[in-house]
C-alpha positions as YAML, in Angstrom:
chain: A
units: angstrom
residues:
- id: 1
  name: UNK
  ca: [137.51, 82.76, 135.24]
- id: 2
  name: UNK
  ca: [139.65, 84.61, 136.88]
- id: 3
  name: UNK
  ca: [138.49, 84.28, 140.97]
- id: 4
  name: UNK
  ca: [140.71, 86.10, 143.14]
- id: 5
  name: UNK
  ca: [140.10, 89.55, 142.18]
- id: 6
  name: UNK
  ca: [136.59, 91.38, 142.43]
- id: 7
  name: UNK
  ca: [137.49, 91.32, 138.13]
- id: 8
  name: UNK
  ca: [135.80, 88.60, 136.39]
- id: 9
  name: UNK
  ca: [136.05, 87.09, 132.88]
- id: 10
  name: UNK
  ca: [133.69, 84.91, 131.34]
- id: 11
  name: UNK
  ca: [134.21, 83.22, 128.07]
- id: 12
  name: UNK
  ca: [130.44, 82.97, 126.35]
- id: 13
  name: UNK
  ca: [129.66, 81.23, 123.41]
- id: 14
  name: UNK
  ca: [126.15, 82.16, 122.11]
- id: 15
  name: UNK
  ca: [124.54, 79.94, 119.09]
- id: 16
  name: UNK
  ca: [121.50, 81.25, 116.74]
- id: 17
  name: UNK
  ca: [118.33, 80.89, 118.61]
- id: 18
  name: UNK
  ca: [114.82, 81.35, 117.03]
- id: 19
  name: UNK
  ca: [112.95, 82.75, 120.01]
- id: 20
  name: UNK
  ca: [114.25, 86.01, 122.11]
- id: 21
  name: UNK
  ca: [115.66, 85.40, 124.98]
- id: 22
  name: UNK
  ca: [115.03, 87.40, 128.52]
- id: 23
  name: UNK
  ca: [118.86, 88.90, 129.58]
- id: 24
  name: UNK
  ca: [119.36, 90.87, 133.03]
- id: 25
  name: UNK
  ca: [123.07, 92.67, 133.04]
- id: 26
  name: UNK
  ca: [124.12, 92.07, 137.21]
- id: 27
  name: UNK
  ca: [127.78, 93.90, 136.49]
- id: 28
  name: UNK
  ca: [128.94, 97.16, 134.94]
- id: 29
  name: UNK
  ca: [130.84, 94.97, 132.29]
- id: 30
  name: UNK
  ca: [132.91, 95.18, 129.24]
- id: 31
  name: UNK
  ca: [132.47, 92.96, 125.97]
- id: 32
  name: UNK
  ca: [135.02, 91.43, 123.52]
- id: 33
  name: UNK
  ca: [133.54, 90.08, 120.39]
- id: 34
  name: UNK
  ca: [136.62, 87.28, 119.73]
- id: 35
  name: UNK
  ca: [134.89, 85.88, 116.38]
- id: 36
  name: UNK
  ca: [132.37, 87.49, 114.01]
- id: 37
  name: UNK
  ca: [128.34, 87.45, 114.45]
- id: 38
  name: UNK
  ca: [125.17, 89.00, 114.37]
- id: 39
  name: UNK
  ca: [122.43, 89.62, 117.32]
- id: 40
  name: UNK
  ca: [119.30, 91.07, 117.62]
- id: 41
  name: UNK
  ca: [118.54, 93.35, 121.25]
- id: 42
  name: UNK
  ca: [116.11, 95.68, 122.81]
- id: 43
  name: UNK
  ca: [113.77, 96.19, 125.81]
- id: 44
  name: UNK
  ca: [110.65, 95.21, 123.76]
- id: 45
  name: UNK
  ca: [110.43, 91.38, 123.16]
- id: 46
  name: UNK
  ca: [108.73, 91.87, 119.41]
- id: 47
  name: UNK
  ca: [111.04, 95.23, 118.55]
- id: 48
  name: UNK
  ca: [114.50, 94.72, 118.36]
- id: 49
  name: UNK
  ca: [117.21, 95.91, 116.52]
- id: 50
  name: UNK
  ca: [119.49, 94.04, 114.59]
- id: 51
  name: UNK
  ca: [123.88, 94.18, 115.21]
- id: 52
  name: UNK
  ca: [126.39, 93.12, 113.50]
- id: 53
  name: UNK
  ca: [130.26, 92.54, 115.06]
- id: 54
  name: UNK
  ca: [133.38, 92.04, 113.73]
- id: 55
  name: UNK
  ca: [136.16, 90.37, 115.92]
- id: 56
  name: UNK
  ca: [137.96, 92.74, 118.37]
- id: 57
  name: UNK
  ca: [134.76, 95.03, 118.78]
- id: 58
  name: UNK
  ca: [133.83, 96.29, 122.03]
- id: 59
  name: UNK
  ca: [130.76, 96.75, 123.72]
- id: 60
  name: UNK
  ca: [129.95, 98.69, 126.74]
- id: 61
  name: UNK
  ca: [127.56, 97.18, 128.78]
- id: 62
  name: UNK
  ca: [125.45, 98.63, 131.90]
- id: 63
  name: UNK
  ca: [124.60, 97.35, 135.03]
- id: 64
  name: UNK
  ca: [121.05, 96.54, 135.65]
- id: 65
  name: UNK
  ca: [119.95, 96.89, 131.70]
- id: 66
  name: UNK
  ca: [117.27, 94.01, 130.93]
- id: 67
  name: UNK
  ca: [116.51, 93.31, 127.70]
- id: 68
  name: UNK
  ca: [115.83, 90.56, 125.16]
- id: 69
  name: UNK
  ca: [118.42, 89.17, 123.26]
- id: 70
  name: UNK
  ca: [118.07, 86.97, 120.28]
- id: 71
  name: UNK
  ca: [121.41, 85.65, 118.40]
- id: 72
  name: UNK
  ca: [121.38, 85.28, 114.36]
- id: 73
  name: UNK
  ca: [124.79, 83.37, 114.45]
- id: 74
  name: UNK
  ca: [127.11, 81.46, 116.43]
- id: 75
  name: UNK
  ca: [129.27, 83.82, 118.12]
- id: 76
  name: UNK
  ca: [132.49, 84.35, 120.91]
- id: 77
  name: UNK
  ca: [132.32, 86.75, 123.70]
- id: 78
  name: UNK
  ca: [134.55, 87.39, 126.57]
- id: 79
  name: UNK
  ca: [133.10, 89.25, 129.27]
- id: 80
  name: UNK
  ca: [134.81, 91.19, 131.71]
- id: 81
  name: UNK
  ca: [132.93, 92.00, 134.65]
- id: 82
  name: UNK
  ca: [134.15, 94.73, 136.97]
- id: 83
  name: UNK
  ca: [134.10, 95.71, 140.57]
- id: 84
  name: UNK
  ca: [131.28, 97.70, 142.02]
- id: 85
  name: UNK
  ca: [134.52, 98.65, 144.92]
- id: 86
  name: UNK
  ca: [136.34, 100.52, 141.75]
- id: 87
  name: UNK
  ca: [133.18, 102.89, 140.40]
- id: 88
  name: UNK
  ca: [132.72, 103.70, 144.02]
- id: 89
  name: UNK
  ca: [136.42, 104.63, 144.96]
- id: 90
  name: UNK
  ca: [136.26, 106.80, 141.88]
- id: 91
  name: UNK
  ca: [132.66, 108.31, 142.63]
- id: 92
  name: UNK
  ca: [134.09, 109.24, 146.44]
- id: 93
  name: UNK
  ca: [137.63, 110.55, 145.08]
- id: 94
  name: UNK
  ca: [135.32, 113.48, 143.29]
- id: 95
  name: UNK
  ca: [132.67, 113.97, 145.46]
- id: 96
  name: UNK
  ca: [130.22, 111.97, 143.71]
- id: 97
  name: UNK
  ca: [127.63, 110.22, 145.17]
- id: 98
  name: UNK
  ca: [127.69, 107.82, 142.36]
- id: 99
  name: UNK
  ca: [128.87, 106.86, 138.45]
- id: 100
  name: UNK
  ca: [126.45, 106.52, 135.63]
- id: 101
  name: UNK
  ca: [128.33, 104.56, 132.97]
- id: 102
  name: UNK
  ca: [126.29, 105.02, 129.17]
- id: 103
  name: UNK
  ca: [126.54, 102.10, 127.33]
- id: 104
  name: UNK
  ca: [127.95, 101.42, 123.68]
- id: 105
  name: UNK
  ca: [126.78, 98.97, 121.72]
- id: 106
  name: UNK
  ca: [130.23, 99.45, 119.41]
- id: 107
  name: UNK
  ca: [133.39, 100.95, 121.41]
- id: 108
  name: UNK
  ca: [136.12, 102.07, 120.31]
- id: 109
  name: UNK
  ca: [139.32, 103.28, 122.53]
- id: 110
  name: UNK
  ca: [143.08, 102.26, 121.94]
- id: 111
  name: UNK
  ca: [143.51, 102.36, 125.99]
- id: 112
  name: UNK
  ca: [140.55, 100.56, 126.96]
- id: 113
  name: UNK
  ca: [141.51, 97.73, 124.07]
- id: 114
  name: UNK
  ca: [144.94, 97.50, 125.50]
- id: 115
  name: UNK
  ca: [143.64, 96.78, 128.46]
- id: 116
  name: UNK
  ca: [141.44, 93.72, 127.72]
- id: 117
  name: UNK
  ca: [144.42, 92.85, 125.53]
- id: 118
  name: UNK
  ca: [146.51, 92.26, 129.03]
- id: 119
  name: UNK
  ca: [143.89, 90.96, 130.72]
- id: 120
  name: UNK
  ca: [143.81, 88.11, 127.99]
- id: 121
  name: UNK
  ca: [147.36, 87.62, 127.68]
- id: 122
  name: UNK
  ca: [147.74, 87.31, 132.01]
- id: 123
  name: UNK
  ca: [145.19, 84.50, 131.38]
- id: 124
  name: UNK
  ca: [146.34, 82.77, 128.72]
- id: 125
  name: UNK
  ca: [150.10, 83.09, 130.59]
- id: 126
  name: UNK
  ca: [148.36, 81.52, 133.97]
- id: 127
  name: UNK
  ca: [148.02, 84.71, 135.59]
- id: 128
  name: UNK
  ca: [151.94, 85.24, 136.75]
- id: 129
  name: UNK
  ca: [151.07, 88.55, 137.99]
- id: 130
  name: UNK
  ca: [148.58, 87.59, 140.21]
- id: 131
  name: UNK
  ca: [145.34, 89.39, 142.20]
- id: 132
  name: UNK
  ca: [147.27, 92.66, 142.81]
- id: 133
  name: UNK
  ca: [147.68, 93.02, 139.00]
- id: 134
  name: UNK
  ca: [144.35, 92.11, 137.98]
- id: 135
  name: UNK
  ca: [142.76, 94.77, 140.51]
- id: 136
  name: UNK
  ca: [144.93, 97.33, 138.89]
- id: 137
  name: UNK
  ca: [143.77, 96.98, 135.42]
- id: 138
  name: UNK
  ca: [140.46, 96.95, 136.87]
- id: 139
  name: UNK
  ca: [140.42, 100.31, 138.27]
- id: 140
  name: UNK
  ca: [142.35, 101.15, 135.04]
- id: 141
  name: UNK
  ca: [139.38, 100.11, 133.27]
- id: 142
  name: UNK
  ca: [136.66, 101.83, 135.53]
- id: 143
  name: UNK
  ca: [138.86, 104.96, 135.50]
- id: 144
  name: UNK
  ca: [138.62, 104.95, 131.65]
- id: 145
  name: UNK
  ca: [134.86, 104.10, 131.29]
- id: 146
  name: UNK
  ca: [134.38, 107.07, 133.64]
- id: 147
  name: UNK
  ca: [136.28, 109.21, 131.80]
- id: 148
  name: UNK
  ca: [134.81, 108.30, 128.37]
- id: 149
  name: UNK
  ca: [131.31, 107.16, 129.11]
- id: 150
  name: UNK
  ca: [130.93, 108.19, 132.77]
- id: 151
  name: UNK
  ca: [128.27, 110.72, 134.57]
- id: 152
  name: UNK
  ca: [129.96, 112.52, 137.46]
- id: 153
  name: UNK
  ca: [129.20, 115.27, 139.38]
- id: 154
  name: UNK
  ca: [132.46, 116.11, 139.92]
- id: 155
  name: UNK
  ca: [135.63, 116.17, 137.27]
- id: 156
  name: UNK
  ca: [138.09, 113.62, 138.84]
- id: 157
  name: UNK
  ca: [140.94, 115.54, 140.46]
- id: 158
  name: UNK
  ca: [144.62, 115.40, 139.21]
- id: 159
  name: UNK
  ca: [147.87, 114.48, 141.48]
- id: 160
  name: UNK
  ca: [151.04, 115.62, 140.32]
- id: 161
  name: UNK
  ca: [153.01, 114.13, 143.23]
- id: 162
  name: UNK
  ca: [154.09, 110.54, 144.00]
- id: 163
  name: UNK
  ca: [153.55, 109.40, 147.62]
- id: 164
  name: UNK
  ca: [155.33, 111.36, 150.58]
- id: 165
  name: UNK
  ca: [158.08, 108.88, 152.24]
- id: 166
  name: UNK
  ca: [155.75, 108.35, 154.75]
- id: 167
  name: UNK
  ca: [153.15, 107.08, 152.40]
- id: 168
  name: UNK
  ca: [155.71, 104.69, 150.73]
- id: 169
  name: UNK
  ca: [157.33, 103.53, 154.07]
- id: 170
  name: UNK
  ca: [154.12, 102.19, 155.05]
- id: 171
  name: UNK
  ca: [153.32, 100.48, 152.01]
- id: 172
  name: UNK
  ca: [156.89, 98.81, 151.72]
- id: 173
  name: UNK
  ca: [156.01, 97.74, 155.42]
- id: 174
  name: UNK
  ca: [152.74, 96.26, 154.36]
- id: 175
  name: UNK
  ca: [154.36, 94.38, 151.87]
- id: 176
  name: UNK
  ca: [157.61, 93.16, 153.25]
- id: 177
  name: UNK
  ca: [155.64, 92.08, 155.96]
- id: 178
  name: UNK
  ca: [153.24, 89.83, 154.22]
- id: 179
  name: UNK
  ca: [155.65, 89.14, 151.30]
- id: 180
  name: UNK
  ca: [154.22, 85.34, 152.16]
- id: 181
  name: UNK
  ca: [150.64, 86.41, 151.33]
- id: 182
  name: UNK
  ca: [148.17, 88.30, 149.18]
- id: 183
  name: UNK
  ca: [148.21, 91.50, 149.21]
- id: 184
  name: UNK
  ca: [145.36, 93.67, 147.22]
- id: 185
  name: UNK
  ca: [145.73, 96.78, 145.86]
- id: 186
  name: UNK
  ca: [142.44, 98.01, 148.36]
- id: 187
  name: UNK
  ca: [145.11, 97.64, 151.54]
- id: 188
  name: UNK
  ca: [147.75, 98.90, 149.69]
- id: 189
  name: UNK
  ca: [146.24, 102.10, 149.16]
- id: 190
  name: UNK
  ca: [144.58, 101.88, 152.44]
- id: 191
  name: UNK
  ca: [148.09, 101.83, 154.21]
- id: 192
  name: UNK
  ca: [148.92, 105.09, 152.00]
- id: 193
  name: UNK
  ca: [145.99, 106.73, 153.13]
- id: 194
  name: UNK
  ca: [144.82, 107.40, 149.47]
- id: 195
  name: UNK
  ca: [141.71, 105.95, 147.24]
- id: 196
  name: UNK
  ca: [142.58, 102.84, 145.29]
- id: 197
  name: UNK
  ca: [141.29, 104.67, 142.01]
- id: 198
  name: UNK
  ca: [144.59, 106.74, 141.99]
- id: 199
  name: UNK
  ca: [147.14, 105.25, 144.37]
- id: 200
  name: UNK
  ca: [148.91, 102.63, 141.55]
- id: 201
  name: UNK
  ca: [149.07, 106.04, 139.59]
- id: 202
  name: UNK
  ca: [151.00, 108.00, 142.62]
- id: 203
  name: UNK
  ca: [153.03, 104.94, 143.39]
- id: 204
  name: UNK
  ca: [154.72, 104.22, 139.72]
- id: 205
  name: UNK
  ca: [155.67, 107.86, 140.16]
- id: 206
  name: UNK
  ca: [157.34, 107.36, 143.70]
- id: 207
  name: UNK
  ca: [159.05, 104.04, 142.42]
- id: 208
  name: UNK
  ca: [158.93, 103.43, 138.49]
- id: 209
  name: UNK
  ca: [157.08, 100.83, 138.37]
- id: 210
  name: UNK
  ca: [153.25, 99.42, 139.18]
- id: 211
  name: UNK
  ca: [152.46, 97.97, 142.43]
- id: 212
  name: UNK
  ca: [151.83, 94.43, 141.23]
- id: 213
  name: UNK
  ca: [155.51, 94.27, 139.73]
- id: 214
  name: UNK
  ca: [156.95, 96.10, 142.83]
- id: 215
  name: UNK
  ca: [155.71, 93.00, 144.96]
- id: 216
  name: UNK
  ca: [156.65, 91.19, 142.62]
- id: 217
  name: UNK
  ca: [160.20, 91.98, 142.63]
- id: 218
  name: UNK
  ca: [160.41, 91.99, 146.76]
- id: 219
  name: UNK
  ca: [158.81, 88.19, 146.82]
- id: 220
  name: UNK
  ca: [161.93, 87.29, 144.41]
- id: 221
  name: UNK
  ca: [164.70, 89.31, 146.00]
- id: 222
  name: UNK
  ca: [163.42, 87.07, 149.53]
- id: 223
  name: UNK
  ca: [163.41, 84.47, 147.56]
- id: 224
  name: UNK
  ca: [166.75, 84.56, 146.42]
- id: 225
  name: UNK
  ca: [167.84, 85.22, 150.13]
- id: 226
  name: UNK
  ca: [166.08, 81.86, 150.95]
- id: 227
  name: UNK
  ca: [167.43, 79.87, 148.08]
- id: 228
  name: UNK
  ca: [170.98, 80.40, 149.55]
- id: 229
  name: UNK
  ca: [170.00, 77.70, 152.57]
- id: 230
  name: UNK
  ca: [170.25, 74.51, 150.95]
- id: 231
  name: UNK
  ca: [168.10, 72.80, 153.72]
- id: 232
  name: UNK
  ca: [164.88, 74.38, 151.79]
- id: 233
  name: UNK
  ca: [163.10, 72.60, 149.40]
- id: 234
  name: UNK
  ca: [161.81, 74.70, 146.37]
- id: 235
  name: UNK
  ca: [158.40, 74.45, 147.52]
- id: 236
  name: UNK
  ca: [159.20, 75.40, 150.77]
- id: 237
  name: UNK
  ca: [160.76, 78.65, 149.49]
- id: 238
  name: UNK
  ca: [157.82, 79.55, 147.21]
- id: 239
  name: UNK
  ca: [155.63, 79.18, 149.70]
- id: 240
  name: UNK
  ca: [157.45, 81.59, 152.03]
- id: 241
  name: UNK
  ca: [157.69, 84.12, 149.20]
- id: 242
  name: UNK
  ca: [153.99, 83.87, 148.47]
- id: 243
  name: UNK
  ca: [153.51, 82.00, 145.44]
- id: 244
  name: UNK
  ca: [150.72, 78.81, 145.17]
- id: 245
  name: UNK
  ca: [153.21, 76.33, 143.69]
- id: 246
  name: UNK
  ca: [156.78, 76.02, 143.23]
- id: 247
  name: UNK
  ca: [156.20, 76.23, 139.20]
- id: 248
  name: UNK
  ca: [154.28, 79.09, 139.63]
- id: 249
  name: UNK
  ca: [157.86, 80.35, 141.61]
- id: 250
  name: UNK
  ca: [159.88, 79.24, 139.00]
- id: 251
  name: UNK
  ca: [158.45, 80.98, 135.68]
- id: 252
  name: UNK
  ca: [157.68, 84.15, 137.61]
- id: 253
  name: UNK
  ca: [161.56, 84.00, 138.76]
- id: 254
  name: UNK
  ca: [162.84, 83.21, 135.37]
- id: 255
  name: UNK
  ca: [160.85, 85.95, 133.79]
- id: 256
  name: UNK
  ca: [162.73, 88.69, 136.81]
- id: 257
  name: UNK
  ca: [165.84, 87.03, 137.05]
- id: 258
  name: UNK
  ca: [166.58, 85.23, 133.52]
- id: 259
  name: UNK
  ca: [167.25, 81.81, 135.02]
- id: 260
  name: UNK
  ca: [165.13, 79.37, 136.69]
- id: 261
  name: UNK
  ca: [165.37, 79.23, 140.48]
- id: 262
  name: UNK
  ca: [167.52, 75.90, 140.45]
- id: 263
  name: UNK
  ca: [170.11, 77.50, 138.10]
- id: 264
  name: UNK
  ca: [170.72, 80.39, 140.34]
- id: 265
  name: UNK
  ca: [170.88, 78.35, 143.46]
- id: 266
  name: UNK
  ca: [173.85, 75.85, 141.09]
- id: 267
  name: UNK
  ca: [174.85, 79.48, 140.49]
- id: 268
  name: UNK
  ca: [175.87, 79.97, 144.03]
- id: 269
  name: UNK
  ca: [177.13, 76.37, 144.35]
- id: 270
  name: UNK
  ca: [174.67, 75.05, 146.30]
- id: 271
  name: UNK
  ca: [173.28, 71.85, 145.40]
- id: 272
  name: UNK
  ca: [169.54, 71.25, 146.30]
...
């Protein structure tokens, strides 16, 4: 489970069960059926209707839906859970008082499935990118549920401008000033002034690239300022650029820079 970002994935694994089984839906979620099965649903405990799910299909599923759920087969889910903070950001950005998401008991969108696709790869690769990442492909995600199976009052409104250099100045103060810490993409947008539902959109514009790879970047160009004093330890360096460990340092570094940290610090003749 990923638990630093307001994102959440949960792996379930559901196995045939004879009786129906009471379900209450707490999240405006997404579902990815990873291996085949069927299911039986509805909101009457003796009337429900059967489904049937190959792997890779998607399901849309709404907050505060209870129903009864009975499984006909053993089946794999993975469940991503999003933010109540990113339907709201996009429900005040058009002057909506709130989103109604329909559900879909089989999706289908090439963005949206590209999108659950990186969310399972930044797992499986022990989340490099870290929380700022992981709350940008959850707004991505609530922006595109809107957009295909949202209710607003409001169309959502359309910048054509990156961020003034006032805008960016204050963000690249934000950051360089807590390149030692977590930084969300909530008080990165805050320090531009904007909603969070559109500011990783005006920032790739301003800079050509996503937040979460622009911090990135800064925590490994300190890094390699750091890595020139050979009195610090590695650990002592990743710690100072903001990463939990000092392997977590070194594969995010090798995947920027090419070499591991050690190599580029031999590089520069230093020996640790």
């Amino acid at each position: 489970m990923v638990e630093e970002t307001g994102l959440q994935l949960q792996h379930l694994e559901s196995f045939i069960n004879p009786e129906p089984t009471y379900y209450m839906q707490h999240q405006q979620s997404l579902a990815k059926v990873l291996s085949p099965g069927r299911y039986q649903h509805g909101i009457i405990r003796n009337k429900l209707i059967d489904y049937s799910y190959a792997a890779g299909d998607l399901i849309v599923c709404n907050r505060g839906i209870d129903e009864f759920v009975r499984w006909d087969s053993d089946i794999r889910i993975l469940k991503v859970d999003l933010p109540d903070e990113a339907f709201r950001a996009i429900a005040n950005e058009a002057g909506a008082d709130s989103v109604e998401i329909h559900s879909s008991t089989h999706f289908e969108d090439k963005r949206v499935a590209a999108l659950i696709a990186a969310i399972q790869a930044e797992e499986e690769g022990g989340s490099l990118s870290g929380r700022l990442y992981m709350d940008s492909i959850a707004q991505a995600l609530a922006s595109a549920l809107v957009q295909l199976r949202g209710n607003l009052k409001r169309s959502l409104p359309h910048y054509h401008c990156g961020l003034t250099p006032t805008q960016l100045a204050r963000v690249k103060h934000l950051v360089y000033g807590r390149i030692d810490q977590e930084i969300s993409l909530q008080e990165m947008a805050t320090a531009a002034g904007l909603s969070a539902s559109y500011f990783n959109q005006m920032f790739r514009r301003s800079t050509g690239q996503p937040a979460h790879q622009f911090v990135l970047n800064a925590r490994v160009e300190h890094a390699k300022d750091l890595l020139k004093s050979p009195k610090l330890r590695m650990l002592d360096v990743a710690i100072s650029c903001g990463f939990r460990t000092s392997q977590h340092f070194a594969r995010v570094f090798r995947s920027i820079c090419a070499v591991t940290p050690t190599e580029y610090r031999r590089a520069l003749g230093i020996r640790s």
